[in-house]
Tab-separated table of C-alpha atoms in Angstrom:
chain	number	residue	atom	x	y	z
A	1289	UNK	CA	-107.557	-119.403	23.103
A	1290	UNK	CA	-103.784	-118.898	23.293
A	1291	UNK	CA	-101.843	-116.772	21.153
A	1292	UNK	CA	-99.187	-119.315	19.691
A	1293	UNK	CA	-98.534	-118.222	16.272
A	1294	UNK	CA	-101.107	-115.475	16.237
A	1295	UNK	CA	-100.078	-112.786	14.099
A	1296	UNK	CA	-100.851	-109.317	15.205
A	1297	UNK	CA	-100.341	-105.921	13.646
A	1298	UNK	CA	-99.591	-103.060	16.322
A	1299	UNK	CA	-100.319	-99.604	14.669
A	1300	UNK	CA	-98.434	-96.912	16.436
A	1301	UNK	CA	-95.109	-96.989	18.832
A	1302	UNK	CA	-96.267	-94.914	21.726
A	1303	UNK	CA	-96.592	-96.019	25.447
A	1304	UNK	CA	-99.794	-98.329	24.354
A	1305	UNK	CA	-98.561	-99.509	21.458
A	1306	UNK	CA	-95.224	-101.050	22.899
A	1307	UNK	CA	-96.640	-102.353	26.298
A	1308	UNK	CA	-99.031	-104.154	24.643
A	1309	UNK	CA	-97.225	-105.928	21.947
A	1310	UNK	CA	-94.407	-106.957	24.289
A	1311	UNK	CA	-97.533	-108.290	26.374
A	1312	UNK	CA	-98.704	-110.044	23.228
A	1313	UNK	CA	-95.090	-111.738	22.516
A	1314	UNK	CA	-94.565	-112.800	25.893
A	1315	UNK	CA	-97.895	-114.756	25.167
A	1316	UNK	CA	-96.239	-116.612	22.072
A	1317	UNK	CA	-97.969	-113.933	19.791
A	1318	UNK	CA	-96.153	-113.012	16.596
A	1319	UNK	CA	-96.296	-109.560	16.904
A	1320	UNK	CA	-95.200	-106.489	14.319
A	1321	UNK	CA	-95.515	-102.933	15.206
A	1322	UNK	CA	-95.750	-100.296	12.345
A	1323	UNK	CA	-94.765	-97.119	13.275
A	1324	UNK	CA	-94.817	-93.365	10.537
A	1325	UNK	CA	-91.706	-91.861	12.556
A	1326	UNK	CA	-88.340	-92.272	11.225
A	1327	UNK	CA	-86.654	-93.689	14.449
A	1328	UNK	CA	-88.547	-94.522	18.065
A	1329	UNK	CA	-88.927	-91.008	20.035
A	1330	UNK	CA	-91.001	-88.603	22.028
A	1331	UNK	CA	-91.209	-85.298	21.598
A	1332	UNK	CA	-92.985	-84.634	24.849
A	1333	UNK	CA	-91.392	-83.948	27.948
A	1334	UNK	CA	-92.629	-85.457	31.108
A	1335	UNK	CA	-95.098	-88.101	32.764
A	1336	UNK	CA	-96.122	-89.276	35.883
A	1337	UNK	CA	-96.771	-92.999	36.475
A	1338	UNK	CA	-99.069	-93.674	39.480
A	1339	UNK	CA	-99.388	-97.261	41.353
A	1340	UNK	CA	-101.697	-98.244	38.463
A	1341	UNK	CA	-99.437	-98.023	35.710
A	1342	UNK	CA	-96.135	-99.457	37.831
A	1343	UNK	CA	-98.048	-102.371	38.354
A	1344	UNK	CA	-98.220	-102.777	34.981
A	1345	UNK	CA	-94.853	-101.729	34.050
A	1346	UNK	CA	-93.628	-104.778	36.826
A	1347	UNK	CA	-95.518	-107.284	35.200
A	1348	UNK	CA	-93.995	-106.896	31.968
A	1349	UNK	CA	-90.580	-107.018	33.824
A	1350	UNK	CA	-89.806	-103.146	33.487
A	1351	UNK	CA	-90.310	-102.334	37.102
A	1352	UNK	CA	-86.271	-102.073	37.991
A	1353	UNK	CA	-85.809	-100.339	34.675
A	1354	UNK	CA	-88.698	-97.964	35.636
A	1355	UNK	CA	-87.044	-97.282	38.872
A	1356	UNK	CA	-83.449	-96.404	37.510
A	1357	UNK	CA	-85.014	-93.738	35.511
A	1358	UNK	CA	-87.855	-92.535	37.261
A	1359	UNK	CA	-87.932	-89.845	40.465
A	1360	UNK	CA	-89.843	-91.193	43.071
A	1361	UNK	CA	-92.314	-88.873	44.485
A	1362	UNK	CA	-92.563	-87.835	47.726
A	1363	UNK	CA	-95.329	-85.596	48.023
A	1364	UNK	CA	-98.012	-83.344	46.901
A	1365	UNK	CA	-98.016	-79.692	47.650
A	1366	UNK	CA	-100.781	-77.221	46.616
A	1367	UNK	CA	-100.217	-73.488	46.211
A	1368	UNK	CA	-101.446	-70.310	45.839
A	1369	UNK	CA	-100.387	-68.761	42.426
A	1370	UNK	CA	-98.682	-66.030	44.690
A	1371	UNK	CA	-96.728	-68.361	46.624
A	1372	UNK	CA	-98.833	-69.578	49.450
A	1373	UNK	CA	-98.466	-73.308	50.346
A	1374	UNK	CA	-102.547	-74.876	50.587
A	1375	UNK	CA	-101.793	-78.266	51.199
A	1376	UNK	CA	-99.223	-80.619	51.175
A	1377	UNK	CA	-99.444	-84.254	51.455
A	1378	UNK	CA	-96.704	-86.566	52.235
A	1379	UNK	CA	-97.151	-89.288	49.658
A	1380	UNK	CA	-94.582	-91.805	52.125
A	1381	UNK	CA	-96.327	-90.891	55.617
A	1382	UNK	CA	-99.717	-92.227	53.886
A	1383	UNK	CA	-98.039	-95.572	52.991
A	1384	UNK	CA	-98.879	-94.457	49.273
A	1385	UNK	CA	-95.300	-95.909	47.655
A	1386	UNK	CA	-95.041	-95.896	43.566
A	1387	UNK	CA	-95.604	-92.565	42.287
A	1388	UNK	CA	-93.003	-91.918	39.782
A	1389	UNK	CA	-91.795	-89.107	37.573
A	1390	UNK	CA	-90.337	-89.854	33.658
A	1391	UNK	CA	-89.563	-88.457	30.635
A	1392	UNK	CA	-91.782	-89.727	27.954
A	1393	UNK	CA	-88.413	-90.573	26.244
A	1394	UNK	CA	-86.828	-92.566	28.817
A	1395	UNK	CA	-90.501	-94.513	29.193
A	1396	UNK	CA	-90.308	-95.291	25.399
A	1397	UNK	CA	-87.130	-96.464	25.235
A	1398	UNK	CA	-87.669	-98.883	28.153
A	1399	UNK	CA	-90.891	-100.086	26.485
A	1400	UNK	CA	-89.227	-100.534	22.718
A	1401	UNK	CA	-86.329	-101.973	24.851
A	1402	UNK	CA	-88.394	-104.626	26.384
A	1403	UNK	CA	-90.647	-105.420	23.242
A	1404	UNK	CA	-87.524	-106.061	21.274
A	1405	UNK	CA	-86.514	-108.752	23.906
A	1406	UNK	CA	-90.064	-110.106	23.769
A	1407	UNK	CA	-89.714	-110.706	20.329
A	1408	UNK	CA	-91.463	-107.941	18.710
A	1409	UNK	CA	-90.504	-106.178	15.389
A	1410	UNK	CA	-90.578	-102.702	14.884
A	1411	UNK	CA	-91.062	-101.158	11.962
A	1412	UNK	CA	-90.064	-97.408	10.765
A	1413	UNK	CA	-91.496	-95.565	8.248
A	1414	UNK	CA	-94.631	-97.342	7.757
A	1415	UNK	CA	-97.539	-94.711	7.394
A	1416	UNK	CA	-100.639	-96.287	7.282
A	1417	UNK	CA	-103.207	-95.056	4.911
A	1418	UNK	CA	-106.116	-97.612	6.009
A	1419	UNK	CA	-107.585	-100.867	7.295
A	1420	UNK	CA	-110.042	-102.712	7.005
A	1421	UNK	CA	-111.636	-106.054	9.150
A	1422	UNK	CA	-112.923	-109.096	9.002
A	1423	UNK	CA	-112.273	-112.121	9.215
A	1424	UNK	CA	-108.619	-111.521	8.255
A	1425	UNK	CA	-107.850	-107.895	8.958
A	1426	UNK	CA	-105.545	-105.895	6.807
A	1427	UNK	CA	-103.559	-103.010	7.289
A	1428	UNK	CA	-102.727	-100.686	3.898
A	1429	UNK	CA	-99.965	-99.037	3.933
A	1430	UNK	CA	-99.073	-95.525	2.106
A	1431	UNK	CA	-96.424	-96.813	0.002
A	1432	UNK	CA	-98.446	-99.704	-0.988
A	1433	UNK	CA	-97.574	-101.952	0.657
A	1434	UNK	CA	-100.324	-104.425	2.864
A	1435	UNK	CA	-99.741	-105.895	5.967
A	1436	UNK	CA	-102.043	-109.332	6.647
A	1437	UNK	CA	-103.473	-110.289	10.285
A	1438	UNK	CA	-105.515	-112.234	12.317
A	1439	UNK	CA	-105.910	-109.055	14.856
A	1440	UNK	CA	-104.889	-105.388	14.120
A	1441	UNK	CA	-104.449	-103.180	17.174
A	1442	UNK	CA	-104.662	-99.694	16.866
A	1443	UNK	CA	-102.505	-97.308	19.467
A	1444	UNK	CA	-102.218	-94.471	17.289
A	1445	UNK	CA	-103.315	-91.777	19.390
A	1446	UNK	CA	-105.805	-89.000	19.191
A	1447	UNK	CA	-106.121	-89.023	15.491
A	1448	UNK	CA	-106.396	-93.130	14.695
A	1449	UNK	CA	-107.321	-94.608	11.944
A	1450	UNK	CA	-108.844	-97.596	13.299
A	1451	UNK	CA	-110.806	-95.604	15.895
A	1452	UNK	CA	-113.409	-93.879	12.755
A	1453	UNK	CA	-113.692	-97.222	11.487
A	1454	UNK	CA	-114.875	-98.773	13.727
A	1455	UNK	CA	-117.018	-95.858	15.355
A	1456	UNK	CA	-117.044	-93.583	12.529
A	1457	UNK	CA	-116.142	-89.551	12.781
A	1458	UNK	CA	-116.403	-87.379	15.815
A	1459	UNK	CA	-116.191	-83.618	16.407
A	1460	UNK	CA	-113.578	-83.190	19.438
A	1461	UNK	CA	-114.660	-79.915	21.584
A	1462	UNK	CA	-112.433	-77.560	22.307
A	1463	UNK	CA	-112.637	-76.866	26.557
A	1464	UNK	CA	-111.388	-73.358	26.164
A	1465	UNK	CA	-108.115	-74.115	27.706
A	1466	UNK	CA	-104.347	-74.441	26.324
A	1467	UNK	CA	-101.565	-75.635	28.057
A	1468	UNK	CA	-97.672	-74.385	27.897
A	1469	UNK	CA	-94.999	-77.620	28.392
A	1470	UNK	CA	-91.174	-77.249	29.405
A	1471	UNK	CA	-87.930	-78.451	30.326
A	1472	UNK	CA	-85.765	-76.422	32.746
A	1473	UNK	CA	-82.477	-76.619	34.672
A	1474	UNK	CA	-83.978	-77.825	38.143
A	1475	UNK	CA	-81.510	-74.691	39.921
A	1476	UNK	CA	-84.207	-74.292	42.343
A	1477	UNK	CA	-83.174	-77.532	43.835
A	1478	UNK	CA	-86.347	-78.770	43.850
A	1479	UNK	CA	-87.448	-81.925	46.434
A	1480	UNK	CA	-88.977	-85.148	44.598
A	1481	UNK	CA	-92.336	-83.581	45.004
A	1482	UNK	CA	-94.912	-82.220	42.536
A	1483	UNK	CA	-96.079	-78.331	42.911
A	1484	UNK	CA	-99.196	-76.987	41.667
A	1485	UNK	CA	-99.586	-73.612	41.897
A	1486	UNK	CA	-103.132	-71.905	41.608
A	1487	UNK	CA	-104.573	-69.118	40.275
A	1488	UNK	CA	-107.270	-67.071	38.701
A	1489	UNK	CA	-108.335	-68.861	35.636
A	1490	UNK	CA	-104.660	-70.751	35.371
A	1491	UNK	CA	-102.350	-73.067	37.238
A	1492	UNK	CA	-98.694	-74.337	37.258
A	1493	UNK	CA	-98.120	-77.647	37.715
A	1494	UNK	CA	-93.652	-78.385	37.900
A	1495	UNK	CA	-91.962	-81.365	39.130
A	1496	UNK	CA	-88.331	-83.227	38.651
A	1497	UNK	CA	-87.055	-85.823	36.006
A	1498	UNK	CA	-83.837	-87.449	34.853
A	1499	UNK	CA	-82.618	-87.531	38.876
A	1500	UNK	CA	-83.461	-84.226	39.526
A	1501	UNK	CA	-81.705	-82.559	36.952
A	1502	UNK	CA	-84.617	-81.117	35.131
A	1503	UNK	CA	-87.827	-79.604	35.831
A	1504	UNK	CA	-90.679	-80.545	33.975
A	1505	UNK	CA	-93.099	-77.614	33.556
A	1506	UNK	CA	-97.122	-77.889	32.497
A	1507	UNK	CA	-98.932	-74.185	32.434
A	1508	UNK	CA	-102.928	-74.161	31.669
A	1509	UNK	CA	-105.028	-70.929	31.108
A	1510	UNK	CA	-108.739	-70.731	30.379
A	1511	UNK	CA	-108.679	-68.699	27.180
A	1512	UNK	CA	-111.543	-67.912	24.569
A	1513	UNK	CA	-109.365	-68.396	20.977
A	1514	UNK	CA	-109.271	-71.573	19.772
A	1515	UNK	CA	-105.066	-73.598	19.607
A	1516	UNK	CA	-104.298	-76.294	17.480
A	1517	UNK	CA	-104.183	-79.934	18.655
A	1518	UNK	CA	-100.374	-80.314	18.561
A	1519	UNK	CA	-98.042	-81.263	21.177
A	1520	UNK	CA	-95.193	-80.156	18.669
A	1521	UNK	CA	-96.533	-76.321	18.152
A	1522	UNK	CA	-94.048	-74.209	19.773
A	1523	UNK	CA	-94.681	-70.952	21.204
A	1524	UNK	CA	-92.674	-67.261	22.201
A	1525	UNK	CA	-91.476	-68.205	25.784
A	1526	UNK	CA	-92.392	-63.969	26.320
A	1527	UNK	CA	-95.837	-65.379	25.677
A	1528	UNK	CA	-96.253	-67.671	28.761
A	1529	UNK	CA	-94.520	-65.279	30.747
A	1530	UNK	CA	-96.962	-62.403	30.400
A	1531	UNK	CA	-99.801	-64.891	30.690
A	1532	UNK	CA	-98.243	-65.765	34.201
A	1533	UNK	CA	-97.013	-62.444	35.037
A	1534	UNK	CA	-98.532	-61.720	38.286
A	1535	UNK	CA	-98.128	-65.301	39.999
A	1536	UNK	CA	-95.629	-64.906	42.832
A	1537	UNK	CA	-91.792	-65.216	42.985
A	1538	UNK	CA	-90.845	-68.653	42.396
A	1539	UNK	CA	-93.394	-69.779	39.173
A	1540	UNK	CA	-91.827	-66.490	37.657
A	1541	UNK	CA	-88.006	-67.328	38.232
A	1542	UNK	CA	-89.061	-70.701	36.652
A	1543	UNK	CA	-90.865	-69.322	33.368
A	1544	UNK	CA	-87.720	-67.190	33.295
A	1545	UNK	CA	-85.808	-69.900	32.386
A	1546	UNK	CA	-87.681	-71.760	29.618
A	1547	UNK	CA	-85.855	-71.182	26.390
A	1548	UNK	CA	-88.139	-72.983	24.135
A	1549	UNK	CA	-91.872	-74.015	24.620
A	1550	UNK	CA	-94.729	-75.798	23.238
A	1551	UNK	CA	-98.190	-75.064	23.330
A	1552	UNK	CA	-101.418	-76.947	22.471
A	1553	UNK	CA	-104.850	-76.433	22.785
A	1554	UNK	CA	-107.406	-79.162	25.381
A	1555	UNK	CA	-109.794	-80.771	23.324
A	1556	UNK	CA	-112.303	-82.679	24.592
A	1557	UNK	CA	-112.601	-85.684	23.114
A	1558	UNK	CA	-115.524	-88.852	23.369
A	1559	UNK	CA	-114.795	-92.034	24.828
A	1560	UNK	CA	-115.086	-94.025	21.855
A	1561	UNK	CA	-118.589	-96.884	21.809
A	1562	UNK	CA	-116.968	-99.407	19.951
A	1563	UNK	CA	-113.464	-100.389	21.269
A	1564	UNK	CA	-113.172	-103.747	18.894
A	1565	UNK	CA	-114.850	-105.584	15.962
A	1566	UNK	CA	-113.972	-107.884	12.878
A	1567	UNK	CA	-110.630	-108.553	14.317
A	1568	UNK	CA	-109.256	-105.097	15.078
A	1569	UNK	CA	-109.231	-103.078	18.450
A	1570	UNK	CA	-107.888	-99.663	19.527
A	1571	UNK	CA	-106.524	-98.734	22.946
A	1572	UNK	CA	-104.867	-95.420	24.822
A	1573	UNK	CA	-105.988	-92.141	23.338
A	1574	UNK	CA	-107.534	-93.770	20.494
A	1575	UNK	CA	-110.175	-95.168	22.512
A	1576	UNK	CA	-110.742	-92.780	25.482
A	1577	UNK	CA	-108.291	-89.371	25.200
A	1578	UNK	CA	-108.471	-87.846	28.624
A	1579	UNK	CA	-107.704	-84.750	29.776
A	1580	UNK	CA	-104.205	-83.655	31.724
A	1581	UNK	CA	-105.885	-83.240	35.115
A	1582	UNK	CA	-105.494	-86.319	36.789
A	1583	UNK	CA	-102.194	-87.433	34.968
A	1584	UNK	CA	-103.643	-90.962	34.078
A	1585	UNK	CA	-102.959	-91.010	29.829
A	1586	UNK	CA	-100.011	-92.915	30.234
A	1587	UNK	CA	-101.096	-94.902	32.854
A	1588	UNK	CA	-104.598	-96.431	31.211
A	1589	UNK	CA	-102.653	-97.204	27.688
A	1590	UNK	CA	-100.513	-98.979	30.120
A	1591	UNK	CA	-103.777	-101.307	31.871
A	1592	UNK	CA	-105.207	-101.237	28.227
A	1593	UNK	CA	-102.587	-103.354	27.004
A	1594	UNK	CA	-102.051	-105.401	30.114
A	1595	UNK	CA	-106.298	-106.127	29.612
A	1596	UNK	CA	-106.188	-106.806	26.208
A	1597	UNK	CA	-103.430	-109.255	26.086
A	1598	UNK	CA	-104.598	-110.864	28.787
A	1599	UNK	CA	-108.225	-111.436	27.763
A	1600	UNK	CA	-107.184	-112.602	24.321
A	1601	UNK	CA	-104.640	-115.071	26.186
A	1602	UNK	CA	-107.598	-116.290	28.020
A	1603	UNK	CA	-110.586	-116.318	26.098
A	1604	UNK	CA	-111.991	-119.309	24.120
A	1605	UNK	CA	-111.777	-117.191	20.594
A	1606	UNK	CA	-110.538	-114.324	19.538
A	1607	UNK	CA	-114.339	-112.393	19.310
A	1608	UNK	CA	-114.478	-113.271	22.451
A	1609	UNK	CA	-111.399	-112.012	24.233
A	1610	UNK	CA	-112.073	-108.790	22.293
A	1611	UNK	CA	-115.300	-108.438	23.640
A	1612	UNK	CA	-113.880	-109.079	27.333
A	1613	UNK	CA	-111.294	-106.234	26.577
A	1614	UNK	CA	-114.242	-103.741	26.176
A	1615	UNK	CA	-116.140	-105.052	29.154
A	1616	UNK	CA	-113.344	-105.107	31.391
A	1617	UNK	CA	-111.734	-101.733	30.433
A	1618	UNK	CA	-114.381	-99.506	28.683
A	1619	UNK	CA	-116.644	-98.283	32.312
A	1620	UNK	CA	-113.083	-97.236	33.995
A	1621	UNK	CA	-112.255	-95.978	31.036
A	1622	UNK	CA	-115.262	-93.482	31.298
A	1623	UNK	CA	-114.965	-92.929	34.880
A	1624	UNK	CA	-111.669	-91.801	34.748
A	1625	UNK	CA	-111.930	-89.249	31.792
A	1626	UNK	CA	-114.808	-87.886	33.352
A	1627	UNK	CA	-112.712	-87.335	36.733
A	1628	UNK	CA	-109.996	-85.404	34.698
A	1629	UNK	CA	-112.333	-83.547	32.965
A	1630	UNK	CA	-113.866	-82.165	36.003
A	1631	UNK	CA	-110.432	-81.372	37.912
A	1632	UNK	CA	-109.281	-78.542	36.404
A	1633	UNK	CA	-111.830	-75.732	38.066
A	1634	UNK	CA	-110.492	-76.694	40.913
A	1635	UNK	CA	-107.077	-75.142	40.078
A	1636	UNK	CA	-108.602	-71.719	38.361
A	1637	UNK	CA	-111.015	-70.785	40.862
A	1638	UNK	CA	-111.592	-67.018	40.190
A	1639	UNK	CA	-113.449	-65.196	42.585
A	1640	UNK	CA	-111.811	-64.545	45.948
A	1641	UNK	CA	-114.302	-65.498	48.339
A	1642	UNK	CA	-114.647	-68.588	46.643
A	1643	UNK	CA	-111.154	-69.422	46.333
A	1644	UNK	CA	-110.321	-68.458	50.208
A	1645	UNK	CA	-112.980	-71.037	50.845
A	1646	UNK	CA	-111.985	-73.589	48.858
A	1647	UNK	CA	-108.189	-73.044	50.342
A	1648	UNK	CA	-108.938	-72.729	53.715
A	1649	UNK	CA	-111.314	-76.453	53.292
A	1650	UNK	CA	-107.911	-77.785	51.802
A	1651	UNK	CA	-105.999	-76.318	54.932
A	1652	UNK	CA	-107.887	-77.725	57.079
A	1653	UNK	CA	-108.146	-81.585	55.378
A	1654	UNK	CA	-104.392	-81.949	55.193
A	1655	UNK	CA	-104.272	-81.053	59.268
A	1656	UNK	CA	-107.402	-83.375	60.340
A	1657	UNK	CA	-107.415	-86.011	57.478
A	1658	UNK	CA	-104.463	-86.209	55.510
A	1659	UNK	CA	-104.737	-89.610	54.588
A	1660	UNK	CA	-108.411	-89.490	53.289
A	1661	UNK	CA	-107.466	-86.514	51.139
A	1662	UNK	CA	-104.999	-88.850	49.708
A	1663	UNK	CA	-107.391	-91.801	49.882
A	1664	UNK	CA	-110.084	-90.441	48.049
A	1665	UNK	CA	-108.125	-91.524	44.521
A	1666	UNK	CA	-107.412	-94.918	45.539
A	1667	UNK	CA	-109.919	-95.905	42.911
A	1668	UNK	CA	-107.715	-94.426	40.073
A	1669	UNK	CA	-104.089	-95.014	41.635
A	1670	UNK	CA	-104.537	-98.184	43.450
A	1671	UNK	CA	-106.276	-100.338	40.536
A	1672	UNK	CA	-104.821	-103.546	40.045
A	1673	UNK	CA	-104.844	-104.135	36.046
A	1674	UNK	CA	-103.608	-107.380	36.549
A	1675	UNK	CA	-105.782	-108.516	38.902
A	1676	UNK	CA	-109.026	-107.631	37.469
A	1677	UNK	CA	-107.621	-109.573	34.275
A	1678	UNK	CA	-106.722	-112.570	36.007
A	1679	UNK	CA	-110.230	-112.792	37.881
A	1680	UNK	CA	-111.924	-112.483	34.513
A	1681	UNK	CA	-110.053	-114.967	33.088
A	1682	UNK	CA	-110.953	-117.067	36.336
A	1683	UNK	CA	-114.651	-116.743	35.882
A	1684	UNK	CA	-114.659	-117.834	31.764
């Protein structure tokens, strides 16, 4: 249909919400994003961005910027909460380039950075308080205000408000684990390499940002009592260091040195059935939140908006390059979450036997097969976004 002159309303200024309006603008799109926050931030720490998302990231032109602020990773290394290296997998020796680590803040910045230079407008302080579609969608906002558009795209995150229009309510489920995330001084002098260290009902997962400076720290325990959905809920550091207390030498020397933490609680969360109708459409974490376990959030709001642009760009009418979004996005989308959801027993495996088992199979792979260990993700890390857009738009 081409988007010359189409004017689209981006809700939210997150990861999804800024790749895919610059996508939009470098179509011809007249794009506006509306974003609550004061000034463009993050208050999370860090990120990893597989193949799938850099692919992304190079289309839109970001690639060298992504590079410049990113730590490329090296490898993989598995351990046992006491110390014990399980596995480790050299990420270079398997020819499996692209794996980067980010602060969320340096990946915003980049992306509000190159929608500005699309075009795009970004505007502060613009809570929105509704919408509704049709066949000209409108945005309401809190102070009045109402914002007129032929598409409105929401990337607002876990708690949308185009999401319950569109699908109406749902109940997340809490999975009965929380998760601890920090920023230390990397004195460890720690390689370009993510560690995971495993344990009884927990795991630590710590890797490098900001050229090494930093470490980035994520700690999960199973837990019974029930932790509010926030990413900005802080916590007593004393806390996640008793939780941890009996994990070996090196994950205590790093929980000695966090200063300030946050905690939230993992809610599981339905992919949603309707992704787009009467001219609106959601994307990221308001369409499918996924769990932390296979580090792919950023990375599918990144193909979202890659997919959507795209199949609006190339679709005979705007229904119909909505439509192609959801059939072109919404079975990975599913596939994907359902991965991360069931990755995290593998980390917390309790009972001794069990866990010697499951260590001594991982042992073993990374001596006979270390490339198939690697291999066996290719399907998450090594999708082409772009390419399954373009061959849609191919075939009509």
């Amino acid at each position: 249909m081409g988007l010359n002159a189409t004017r689209i309303a981006v809700i939210g200024a997150g990861i999804g919400g800024l790749a895919v309006a610059q996508a939009l603008a470098r179509r011809g799109a007249d794009v506006t994003v509306l974003e609550q926050a004061a000034e463009i931030a993050e208050v999370g720490a860090g990120l990893q961005i597989s193949p799938n998302g850099a692919a992304v990231l190079d289309a839109l032109g970001l690639g060298a910027g992504l590079r410049a602020r990113a730590v490329a990773a090296q490898a993989v290394q598995l351990c046992d909460y006491r110390g014990g290296e399980v596995l480790r997998l050299d990420l270079r020796e398997a020819g499996q380039g692209g794996y980067h680590f980010l602060h969320r803040a340096d990946l915003i910045e980049l992306l509000a950075d190159g929608a500005r230079a699309a075009g795009v407008r970004i505007r502060l302080l613009q809570r929105v308080a509704g919408v509704t579609g049709g066949a000209r969608p409108r945005v309401d906002l809190a102070n009045g205000a109402r914002f007129d558009a032929d598409i409105v795209i929401g990337a607002d995150g876990l708690h949308s408000v185009v999401r319950p229009v569109l699908n109406g309510l749902a109940a997340p489920a809490f999975t009965g684990q929380v998760a601890w995330r920090a920023l230390i001084p990397n004195t460890q002098d720690r390689g370009r390499e993510v560690r995971v260290h495993m344990g009884p009902m927990r795991h630590v997962v710590s890797y490098p940002l900001r050229g090494g400076q930093i470490l980035n720290l994520v700690a999960v325990q199973e837990r019974a009592a029930w932790t509010a959905e926030s990413w900005s809920q802080t916590d007593d550091p004393n806390a996640l260091r008793a939780a941890f207390a009996d994990f070996g030498p090196e994950v205590r020397a790093m929980l000695a040195a966090v200063d300030v933490v946050h905690l939230w609680g993992l809610f599981r969360h339905p992919v949603a059935r309707v992704w787009q109708g009467g001219g609106l459409a959601i994307l990221g974490d308001a369409a499918h939140p996924t769990l932390p376990f296979m580090a792919q959030g950023a990375c599918l709001a990144l193909e979202d908006a890659w997919v959507l642009a795209a199949s609006l760009d190339d679709a005979g009418d705007m229904a119909g390059g909505l439509a192609r979004y959801q059939a072109l996005r919404e079975s990975r989308a599913r596939r994907v979450v359902a991965a991360a959801t069931g990755n995290a027993w593998k980390y917390h495996l309790s009972f001794p036997p069990l866990r010697w088992a499951a260590h001594t199979a991982l042992r073993a792979g990374g001596r006979l097969a270390p490339e198939a260990m690697i291999r066996q993700f290719d399907w998450i890390y090594r999708y082409d976004a772009i390419d399954a857009a373009a061959r849609a738009g191919k075939a009509g």
